[in-house]
CSV table of C-alpha atoms in Angstrom, one decimal:
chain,number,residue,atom,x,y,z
A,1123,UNK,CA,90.5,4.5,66.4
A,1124,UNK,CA,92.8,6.3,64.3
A,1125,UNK,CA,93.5,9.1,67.2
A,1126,UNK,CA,95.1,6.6,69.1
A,1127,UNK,CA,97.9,6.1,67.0
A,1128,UNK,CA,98.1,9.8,65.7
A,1129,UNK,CA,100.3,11.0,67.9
A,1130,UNK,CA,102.9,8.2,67.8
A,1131,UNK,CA,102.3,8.3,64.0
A,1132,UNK,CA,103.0,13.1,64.4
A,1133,UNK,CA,106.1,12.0,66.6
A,1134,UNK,CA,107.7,9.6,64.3
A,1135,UNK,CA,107.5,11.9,61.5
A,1136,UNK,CA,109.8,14.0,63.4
A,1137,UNK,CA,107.3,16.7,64.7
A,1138,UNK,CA,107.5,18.2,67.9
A,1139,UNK,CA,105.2,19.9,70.9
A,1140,UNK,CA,102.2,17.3,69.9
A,1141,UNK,CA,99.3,18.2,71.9
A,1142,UNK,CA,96.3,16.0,71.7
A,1143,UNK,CA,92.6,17.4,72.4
A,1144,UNK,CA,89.6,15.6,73.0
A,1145,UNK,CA,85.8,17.2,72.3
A,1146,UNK,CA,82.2,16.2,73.5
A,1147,UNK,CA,80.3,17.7,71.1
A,1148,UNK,CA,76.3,17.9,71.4
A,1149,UNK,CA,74.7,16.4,68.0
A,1150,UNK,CA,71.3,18.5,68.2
A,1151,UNK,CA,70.5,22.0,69.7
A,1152,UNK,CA,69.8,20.6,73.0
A,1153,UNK,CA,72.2,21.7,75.3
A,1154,UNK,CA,71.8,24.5,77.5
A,1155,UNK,CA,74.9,26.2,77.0
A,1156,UNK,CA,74.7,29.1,74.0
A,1157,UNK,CA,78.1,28.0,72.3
A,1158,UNK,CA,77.2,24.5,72.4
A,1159,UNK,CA,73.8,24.6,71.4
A,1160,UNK,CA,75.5,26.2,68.0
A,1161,UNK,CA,77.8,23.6,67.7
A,1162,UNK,CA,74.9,21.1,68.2
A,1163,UNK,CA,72.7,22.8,65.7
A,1164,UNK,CA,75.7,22.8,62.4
A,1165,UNK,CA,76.9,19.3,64.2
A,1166,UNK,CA,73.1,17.7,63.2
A,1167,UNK,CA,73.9,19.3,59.8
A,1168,UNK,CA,77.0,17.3,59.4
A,1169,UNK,CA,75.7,14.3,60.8
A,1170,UNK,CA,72.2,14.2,58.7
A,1171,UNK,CA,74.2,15.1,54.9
A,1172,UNK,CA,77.1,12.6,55.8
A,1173,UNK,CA,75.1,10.1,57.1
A,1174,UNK,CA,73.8,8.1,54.1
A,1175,UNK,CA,77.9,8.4,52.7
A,1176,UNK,CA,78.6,6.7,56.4
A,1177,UNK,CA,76.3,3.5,56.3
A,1178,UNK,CA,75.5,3.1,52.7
A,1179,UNK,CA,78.5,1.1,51.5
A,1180,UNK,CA,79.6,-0.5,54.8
A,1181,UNK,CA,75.8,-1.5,55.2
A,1182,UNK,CA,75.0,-2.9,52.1
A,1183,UNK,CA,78.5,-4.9,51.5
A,1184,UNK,CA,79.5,-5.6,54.9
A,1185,UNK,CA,75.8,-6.1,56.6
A,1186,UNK,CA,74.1,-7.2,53.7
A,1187,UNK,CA,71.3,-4.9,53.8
A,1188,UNK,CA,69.9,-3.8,51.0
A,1189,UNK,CA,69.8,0.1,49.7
A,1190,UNK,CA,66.1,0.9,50.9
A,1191,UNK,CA,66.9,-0.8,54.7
A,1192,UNK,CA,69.6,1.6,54.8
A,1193,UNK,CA,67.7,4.6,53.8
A,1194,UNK,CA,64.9,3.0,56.1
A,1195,UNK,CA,67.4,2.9,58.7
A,1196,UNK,CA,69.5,6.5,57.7
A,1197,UNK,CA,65.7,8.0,58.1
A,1198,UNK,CA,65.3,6.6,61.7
A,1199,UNK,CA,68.1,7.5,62.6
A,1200,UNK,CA,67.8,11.1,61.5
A,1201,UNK,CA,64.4,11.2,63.4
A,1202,UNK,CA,65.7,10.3,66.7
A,1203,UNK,CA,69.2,12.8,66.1
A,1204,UNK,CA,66.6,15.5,65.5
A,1205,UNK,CA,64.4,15.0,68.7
A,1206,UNK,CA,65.6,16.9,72.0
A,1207,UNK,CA,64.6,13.9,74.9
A,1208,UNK,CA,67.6,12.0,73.0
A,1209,UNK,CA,70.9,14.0,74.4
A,1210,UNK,CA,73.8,12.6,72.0
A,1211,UNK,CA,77.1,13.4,71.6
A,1212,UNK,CA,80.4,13.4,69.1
A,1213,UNK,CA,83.6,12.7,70.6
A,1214,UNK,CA,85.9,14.7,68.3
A,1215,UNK,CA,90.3,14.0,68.6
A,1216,UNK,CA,92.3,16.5,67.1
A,1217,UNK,CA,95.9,16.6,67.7
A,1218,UNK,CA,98.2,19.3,66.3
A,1219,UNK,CA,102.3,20.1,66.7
A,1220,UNK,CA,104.7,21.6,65.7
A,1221,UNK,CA,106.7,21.2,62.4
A,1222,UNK,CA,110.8,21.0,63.4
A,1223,UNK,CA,113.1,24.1,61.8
């Protein structure tokens, strides 16, 4: 994944004080906790407008599928983000430094 080599890639460029984070964010309002049931709830928002822009080209040219499989598939997929016995989650990198004077 490209957060492994982020850092290296920050540090290289000459940048200083790089500090990587890792997330766990809920996809769905499931969780429990207040804050991340409000992450989870604009999280399924992301996930079910990017999701056709994911799959569609990497489906259809790499996969072979063809456009209605994927929007069969996108649909499916979109049904089981959306129910609350399926518990899934984002793993989000971000890394961040500072710039040298």
């Amino acid at each position: 994944m490209v957060e492994e080599f982020m850092q290296d890639d920050i540090r290289r460029a000459g940048f200083t004080n790089v500090v990587k984070t890792t997330y766990k964010w809920p996809i769905g309002a499931w969780s429990n906790d207040a804050k991340l049931k409000e992450l989870g709830r604009f999280n399924l928002r992301h996930w079910h407008e990017g999701l056709e822009g994911w799959t569609l080209r990497f489906y259809t040219k790499y996969l072979g599928w063809s456009y209605e499989e994927v929007k069969k598939w996108n649909a499916n997929m979109r049904h089981v983000l959306r129910d609350r016995k399926y518990h899934a989650y984002q793993i989000v990198s971000v890394v961040y430094a500072r710039k040298p004077l």
